[in-house]
mmCIF file of C-alpha atoms and ligand atoms in Angstrom:
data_model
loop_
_atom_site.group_PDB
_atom_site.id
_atom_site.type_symbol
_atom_site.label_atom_id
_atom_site.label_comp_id
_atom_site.label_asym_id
_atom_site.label_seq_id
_atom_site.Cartn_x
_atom_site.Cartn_y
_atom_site.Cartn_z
ATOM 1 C CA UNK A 26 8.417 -15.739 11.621
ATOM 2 C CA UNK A 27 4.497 -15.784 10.767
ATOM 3 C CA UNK A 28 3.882 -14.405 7.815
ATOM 4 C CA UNK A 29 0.179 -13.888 6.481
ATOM 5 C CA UNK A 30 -1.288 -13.052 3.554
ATOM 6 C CA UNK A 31 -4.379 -12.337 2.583
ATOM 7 C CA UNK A 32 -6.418 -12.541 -0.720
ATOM 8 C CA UNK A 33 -9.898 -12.510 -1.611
ATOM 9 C CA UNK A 34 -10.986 -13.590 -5.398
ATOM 10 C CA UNK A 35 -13.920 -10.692 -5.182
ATOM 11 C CA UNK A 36 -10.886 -8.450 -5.426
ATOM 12 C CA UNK A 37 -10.492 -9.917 -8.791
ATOM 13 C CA UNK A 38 -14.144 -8.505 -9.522
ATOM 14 C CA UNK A 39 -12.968 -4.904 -9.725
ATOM 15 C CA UNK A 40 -13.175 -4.608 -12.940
ATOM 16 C CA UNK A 41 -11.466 -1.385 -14.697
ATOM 17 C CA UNK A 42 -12.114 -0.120 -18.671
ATOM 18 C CA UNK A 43 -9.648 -2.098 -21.479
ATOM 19 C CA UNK A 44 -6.096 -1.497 -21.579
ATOM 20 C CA UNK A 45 -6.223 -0.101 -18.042
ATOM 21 C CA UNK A 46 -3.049 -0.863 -16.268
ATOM 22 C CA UNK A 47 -4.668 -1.634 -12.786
ATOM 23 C CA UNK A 48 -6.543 -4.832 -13.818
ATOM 24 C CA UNK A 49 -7.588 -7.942 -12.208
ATOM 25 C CA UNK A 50 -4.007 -9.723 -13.852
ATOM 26 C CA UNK A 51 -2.346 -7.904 -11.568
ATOM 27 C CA UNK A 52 -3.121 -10.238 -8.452
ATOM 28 C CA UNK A 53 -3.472 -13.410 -10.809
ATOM 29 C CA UNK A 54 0.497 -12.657 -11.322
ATOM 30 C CA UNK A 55 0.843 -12.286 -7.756
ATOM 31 C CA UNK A 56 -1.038 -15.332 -6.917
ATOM 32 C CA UNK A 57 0.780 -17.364 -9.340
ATOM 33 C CA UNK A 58 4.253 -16.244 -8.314
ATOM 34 C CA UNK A 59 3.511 -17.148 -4.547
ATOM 35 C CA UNK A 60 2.460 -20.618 -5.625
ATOM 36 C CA UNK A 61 5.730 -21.459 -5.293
ATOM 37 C CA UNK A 62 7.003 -23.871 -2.843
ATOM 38 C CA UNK A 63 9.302 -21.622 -1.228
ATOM 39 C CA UNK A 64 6.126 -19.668 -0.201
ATOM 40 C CA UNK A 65 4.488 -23.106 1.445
ATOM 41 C CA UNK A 66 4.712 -21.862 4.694
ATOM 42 C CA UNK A 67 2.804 -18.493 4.348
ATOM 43 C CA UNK A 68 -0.352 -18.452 6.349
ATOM 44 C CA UNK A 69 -3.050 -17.942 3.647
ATOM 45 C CA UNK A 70 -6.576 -16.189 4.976
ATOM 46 C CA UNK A 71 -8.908 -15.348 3.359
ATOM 47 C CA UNK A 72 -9.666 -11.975 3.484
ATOM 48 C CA UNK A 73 -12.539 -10.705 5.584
ATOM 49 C CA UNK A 74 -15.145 -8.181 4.604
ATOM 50 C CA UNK A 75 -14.739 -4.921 6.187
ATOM 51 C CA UNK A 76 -16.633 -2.832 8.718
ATOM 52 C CA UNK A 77 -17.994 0.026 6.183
ATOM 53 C CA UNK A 78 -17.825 2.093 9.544
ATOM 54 C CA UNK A 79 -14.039 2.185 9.736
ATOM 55 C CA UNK A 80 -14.263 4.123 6.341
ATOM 56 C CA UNK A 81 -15.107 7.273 8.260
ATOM 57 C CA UNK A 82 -11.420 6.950 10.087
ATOM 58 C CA UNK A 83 -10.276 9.000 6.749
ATOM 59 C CA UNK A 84 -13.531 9.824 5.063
ATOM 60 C CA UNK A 85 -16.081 11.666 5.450
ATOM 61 C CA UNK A 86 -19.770 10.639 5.232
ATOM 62 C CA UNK A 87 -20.549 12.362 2.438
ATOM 63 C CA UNK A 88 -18.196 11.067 0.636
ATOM 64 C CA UNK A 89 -18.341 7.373 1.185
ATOM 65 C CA UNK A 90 -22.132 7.871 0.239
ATOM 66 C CA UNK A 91 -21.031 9.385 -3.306
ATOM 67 C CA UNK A 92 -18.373 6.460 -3.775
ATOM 68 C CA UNK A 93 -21.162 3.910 -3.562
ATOM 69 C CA UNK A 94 -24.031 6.175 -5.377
ATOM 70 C CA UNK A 95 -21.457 6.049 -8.369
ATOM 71 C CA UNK A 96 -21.266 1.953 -8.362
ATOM 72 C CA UNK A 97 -23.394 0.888 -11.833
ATOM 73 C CA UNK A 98 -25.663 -2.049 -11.959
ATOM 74 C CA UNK A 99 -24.044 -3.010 -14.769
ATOM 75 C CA UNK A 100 -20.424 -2.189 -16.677
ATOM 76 C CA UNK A 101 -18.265 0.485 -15.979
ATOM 77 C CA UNK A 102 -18.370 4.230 -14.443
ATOM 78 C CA UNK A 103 -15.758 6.539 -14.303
ATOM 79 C CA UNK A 104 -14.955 8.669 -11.233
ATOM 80 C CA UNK A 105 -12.632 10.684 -12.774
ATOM 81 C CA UNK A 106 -10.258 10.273 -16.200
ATOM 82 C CA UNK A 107 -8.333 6.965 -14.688
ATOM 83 C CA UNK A 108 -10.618 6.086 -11.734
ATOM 84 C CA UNK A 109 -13.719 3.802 -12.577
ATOM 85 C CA UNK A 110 -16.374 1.513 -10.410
ATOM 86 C CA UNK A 111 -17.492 -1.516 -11.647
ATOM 87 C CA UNK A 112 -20.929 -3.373 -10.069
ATOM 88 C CA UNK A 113 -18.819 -5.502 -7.421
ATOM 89 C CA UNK A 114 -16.553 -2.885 -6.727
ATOM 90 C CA UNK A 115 -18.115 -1.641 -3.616
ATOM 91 C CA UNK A 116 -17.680 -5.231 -2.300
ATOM 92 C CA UNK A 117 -13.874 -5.286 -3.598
ATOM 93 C CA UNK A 118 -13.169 -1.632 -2.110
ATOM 94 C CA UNK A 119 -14.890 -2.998 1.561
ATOM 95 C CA UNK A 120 -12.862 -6.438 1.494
ATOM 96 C CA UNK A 121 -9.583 -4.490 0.803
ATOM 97 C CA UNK A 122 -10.529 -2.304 4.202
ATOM 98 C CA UNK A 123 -11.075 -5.770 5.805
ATOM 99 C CA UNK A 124 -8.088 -7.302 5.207
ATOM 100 C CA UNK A 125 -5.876 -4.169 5.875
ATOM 101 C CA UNK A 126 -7.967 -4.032 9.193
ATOM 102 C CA UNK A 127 -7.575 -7.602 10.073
ATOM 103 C CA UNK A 128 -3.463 -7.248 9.153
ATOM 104 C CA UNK A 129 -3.656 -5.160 12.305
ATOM 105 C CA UNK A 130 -5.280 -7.122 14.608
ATOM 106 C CA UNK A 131 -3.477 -9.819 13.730
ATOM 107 C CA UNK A 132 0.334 -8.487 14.419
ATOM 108 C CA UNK A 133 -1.509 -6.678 17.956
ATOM 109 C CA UNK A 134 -2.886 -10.084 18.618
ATOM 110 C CA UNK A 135 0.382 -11.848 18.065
ATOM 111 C CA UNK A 136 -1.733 -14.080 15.303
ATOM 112 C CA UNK A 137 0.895 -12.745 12.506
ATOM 113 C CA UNK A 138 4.192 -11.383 12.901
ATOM 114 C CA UNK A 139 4.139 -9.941 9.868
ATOM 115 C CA UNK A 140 1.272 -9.426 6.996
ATOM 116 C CA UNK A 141 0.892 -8.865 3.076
ATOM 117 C CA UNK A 142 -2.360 -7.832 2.389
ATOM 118 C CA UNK A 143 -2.966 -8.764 -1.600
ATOM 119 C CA UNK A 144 -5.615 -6.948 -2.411
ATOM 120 C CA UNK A 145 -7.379 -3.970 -5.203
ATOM 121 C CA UNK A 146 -8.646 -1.460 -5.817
ATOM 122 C CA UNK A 147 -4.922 0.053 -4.140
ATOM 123 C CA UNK A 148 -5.565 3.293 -1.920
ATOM 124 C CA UNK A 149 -2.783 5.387 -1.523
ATOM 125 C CA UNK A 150 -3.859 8.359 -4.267
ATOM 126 C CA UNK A 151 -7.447 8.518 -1.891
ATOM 127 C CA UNK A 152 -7.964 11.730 -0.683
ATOM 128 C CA UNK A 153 -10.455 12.603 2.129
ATOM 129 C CA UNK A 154 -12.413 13.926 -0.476
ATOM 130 C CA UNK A 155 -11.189 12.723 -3.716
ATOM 131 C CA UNK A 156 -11.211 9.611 -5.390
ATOM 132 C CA UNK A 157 -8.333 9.216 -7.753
ATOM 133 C CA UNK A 158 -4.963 7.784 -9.420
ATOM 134 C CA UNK A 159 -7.089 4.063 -9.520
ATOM 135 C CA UNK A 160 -7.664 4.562 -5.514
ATOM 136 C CA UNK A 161 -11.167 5.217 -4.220
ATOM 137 C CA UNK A 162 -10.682 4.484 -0.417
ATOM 138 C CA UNK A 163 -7.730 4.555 1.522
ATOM 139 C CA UNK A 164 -6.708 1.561 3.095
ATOM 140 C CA UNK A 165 -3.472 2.044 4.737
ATOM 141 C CA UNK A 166 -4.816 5.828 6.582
ATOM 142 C CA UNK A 167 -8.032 3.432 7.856
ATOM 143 C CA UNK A 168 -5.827 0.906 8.955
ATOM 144 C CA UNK A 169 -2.900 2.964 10.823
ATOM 145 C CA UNK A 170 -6.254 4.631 12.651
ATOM 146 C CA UNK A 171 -7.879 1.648 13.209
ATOM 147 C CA UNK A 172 -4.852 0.826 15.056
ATOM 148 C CA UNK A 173 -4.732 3.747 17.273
ATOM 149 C CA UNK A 174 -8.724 3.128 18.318
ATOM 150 C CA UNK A 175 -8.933 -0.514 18.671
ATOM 151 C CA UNK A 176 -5.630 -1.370 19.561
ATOM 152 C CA UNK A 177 -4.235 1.272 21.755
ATOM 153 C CA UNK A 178 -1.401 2.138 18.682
ATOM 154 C CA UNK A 179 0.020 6.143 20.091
ATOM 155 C CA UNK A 180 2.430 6.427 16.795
ATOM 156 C CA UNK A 181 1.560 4.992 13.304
ATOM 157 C CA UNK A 182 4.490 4.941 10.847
ATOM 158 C CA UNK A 183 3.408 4.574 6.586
ATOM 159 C CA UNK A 184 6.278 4.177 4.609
ATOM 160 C CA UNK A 185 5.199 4.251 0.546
ATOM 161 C CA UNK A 186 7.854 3.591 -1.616
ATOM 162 C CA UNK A 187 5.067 3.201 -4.545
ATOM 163 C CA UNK A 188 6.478 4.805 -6.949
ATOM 164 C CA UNK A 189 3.999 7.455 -7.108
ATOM 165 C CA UNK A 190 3.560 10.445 -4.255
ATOM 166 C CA UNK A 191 0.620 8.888 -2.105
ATOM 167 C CA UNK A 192 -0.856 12.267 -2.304
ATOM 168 C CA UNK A 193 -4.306 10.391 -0.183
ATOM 169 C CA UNK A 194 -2.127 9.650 2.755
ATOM 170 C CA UNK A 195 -0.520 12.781 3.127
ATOM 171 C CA UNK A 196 -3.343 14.675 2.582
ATOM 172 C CA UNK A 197 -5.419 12.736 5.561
ATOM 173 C CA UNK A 198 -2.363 13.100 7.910
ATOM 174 C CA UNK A 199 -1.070 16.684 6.932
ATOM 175 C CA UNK A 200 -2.006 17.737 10.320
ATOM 176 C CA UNK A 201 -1.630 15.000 12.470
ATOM 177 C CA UNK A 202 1.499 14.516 14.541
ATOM 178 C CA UNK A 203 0.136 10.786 16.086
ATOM 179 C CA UNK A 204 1.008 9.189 12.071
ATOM 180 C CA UNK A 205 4.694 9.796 10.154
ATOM 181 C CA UNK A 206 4.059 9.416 6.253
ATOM 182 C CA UNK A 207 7.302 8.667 4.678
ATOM 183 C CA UNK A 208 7.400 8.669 0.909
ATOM 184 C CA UNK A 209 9.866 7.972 -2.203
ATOM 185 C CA UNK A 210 8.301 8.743 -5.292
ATOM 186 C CA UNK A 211 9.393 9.611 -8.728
ATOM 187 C CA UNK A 212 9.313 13.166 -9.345
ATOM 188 C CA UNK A 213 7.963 14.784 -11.781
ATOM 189 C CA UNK A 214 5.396 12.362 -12.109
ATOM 190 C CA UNK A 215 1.338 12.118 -11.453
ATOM 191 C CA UNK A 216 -0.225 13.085 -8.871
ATOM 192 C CA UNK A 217 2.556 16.133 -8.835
ATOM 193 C CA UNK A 218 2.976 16.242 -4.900
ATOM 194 C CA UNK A 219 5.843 15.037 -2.810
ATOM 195 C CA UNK A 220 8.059 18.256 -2.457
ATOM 196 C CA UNK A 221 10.489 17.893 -0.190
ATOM 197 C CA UNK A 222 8.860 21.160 1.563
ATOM 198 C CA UNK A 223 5.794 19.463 1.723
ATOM 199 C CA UNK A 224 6.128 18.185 5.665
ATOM 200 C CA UNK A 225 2.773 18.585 7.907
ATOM 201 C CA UNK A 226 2.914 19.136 11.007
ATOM 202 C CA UNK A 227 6.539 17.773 10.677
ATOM 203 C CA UNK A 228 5.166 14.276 10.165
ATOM 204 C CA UNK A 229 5.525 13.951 6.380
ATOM 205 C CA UNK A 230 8.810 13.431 5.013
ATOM 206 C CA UNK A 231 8.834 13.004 0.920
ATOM 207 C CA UNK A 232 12.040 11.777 -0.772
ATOM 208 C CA UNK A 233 11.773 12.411 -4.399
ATOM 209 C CA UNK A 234 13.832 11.216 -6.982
ATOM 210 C CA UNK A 235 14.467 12.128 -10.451
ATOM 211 C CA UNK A 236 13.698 10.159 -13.276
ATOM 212 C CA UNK A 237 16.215 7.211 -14.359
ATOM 213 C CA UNK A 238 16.995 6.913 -10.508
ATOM 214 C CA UNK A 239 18.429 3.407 -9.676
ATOM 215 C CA UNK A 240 18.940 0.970 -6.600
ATOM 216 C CA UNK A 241 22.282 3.096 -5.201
ATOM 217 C CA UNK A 242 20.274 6.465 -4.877
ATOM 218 C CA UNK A 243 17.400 4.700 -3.820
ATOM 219 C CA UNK A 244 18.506 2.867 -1.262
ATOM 220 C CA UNK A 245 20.685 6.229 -0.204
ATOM 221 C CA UNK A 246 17.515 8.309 -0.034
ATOM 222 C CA UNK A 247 15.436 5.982 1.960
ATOM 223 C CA UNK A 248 18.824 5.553 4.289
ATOM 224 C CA UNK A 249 19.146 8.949 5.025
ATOM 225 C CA UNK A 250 15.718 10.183 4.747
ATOM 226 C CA UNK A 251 13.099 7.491 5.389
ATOM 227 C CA UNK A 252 14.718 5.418 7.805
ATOM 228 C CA UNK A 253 16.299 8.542 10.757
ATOM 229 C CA UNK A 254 12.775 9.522 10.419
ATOM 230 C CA UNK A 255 11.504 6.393 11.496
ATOM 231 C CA UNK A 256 14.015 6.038 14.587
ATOM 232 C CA UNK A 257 13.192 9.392 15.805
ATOM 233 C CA UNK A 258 9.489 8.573 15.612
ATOM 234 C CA UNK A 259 9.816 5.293 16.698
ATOM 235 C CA UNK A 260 6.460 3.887 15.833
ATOM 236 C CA UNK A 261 4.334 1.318 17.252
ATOM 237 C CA UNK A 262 3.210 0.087 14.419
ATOM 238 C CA UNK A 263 4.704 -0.211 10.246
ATOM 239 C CA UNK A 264 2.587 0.153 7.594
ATOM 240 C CA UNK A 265 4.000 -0.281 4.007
ATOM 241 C CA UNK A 266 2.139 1.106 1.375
ATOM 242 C CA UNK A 267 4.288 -0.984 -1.245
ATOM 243 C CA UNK A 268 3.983 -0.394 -4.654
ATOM 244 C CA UNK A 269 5.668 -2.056 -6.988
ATOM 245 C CA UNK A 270 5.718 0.457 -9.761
ATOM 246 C CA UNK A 271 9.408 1.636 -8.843
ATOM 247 C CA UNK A 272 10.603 -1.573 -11.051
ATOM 248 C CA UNK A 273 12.465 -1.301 -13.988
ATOM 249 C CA UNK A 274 10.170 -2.965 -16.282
ATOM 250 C CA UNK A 275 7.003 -1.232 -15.253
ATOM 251 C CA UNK A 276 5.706 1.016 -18.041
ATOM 252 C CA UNK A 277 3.995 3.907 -15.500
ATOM 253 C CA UNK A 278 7.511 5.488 -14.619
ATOM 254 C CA UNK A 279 11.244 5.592 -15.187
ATOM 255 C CA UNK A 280 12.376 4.815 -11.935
ATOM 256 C CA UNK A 281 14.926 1.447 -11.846
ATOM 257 C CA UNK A 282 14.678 -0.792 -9.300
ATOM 258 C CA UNK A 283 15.321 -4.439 -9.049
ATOM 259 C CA UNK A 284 13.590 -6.910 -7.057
ATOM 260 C CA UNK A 285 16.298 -6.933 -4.667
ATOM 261 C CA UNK A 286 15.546 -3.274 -3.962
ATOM 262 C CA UNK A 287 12.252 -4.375 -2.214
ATOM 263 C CA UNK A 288 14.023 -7.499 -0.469
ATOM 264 C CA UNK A 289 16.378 -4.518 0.999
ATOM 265 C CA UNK A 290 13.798 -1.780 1.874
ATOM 266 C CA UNK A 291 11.710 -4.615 3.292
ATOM 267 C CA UNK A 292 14.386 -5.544 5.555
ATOM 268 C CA UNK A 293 15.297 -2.403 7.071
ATOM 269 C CA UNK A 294 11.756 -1.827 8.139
ATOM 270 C CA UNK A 295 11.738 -5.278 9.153
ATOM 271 C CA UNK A 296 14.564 -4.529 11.722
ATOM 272 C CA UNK A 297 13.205 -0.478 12.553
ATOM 273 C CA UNK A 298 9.993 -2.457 13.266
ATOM 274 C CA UNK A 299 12.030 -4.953 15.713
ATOM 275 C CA UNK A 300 13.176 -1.978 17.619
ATOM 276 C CA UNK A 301 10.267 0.087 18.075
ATOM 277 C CA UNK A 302 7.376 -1.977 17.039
ATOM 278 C CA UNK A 303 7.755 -5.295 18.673
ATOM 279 C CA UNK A 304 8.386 -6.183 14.817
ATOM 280 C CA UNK A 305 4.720 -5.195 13.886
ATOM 281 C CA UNK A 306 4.645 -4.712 10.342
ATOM 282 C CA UNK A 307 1.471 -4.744 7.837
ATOM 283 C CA UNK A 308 2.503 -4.093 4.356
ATOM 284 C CA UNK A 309 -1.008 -3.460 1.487
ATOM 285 C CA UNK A 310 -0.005 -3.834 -2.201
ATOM 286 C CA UNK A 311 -0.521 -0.311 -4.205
ATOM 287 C CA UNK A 312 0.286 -0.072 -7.697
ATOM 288 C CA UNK A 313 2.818 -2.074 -10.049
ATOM 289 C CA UNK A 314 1.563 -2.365 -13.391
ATOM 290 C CA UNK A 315 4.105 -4.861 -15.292
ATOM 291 C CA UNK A 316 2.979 -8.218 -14.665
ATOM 292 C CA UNK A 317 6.771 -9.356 -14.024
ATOM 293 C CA UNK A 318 8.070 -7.329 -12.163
ATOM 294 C CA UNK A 319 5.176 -7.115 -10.231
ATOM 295 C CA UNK A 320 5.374 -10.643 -9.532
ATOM 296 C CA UNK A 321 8.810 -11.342 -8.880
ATOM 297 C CA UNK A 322 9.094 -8.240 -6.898
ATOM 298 C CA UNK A 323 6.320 -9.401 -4.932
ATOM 299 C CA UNK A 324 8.069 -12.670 -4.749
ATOM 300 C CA UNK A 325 11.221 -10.862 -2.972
ATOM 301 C CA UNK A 326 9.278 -8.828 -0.635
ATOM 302 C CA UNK A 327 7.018 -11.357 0.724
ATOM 303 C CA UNK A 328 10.460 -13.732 0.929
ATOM 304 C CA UNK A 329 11.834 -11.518 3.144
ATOM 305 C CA UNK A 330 8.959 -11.139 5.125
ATOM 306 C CA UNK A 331 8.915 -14.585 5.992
ATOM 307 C CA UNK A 332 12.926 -15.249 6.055
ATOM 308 C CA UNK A 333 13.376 -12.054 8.991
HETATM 309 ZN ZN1 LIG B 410 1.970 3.885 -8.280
#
């Protein structure tokens, strides 16, 4: 297996207000854990800026044009209570697009089997409207439509097992049968979507799980829920939006997984991506706010990547 990752230090250049949980020490504890030598053979790219066009594959005009207008010259602005832009955000936001773009071409091309993309500000909570929840564009809804336009991709499947409802993706997909958005997600818990009567056009299936939830229930709900979903679809491409926020340890939610949680999940995609996606699988870090078990959970999902 060829597994790539991609990281760009202007992603460290984000910056968010003191004592915010989605901070630039995120991806230094990323970075750190996957200097490891068991992670010697990932192919590490740097991470390519983006084409501020493909924004408009989930965005509207508009929209994009107020994102930007609300960058400051200098320190911090806030786009809504827990959202902010700092000056080099714009830059961050557009590299993050990049590298979930490239991630795409590269398992099409055959350059990658399989791609982390280690990168902030996250996207999933991006609306088509609304920046919020940290997110201000959303990566993985550009990238499973820049599949489908440059790549010939007729089925798109996101799976988001951030531990938040990626209310973003569902919202940009509510009505389109071409992408499945599959989600666990604590519930109740922000953004407050993610009812299991919440499905689209039949395309969005939300597993929600009550608070104190461990691996066995889990690993039972995306069994039964995520994974059928996936067969019957049977996508030609997997997008992960994987968020690492699910752990234990993290202090944004009571859900309690264990790093070898993500090792599973990440393997069962691995092999629903063998049989329907010639194993094409992009997966774009989200949230995951303790630096441990951000890290080490990290660790075992990128392992399995490259182990098959
Ligand atoms: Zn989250």
């Amino acid at each position: 297996m060829v597994t790539r990752l991609y990281s760009h230090p202007i992603y460290l250049e984000h910056l968010t207000p003191p004592g915010h949980p989605e901070r630039p020490d995120r991806l230094r504890a990323v970075e750190r854990v996957l200097e490891d030598e068991k992670f010697s053979y990932l192919d590490r790219v740097q991470a390519p800026e983006g084409d501020p066009a493909t924004i408009l594959y989930a965005h509207p005009q508009p929209f994009v044009d107020k994102v930007r207008a609300a960058i400051p010259a200098e320190g911090i602005h806030k786009v809504d209570s827990d959202t902010s832009v700092s000056p080099r955000s714009w830059q961050a936001a557009i590299t993050a697009i990049g590298a979930a773009n490239a991630a795409v071409d590269d398992v099409f091309s055959g350059a990658a089997d399989n791609v982390f993309v280690a990168s902030r500000p996250p996207g999933h909570h991006a609306e088509k409207t609304t920046a919020m929840g940290f997110c201000l564009f959303n990566n993985a809804a550009i990238a499973a439509r820049h599949a489908q336009k440059a790549h010939g991709a007729e089925r798109v499947a996101i799976v988001d097992w951030d531990v938040h409802h990626g209310n973003g993706t569902q919202d940009i997909f509510w009505d389109d049968p071409s992408v499945l958005y599959c989600s666990t997600h604590q519930m109740p818990l922000y953004p407050g979507t993610g009812a299991l009567n919440e499905t689209g056009v039949g395309n969005i299936v939300n597993a929600p799980l009550a608070p104190r939830t461990g691996s066995d229930i889990f690993r039972e709900a995306f069994g039964t829920r995520v994974l059928p979903a996936i067969e019957d679809f049977a996508p030609d491409l997997i997008i992960i939006s994987a968020g690492f926020d699910a752990h234990h340890r993290d202090p944004l939610a009571e859900i309690n997984l264990v790093e070898d949680d993500f090792d599973w999940a990440t393997g069962q995609l691995m092999e629903s991506a063998s049989r329907h996606a010639n194993s094409r699988l992009v997966s774009l870090l989200e949230g995951g706010y303790d630096l441990h078990g951000l890290a080490f959970s990290v660790a075992a999902h990128v392992g399995r990547l490259m182990r098959g």
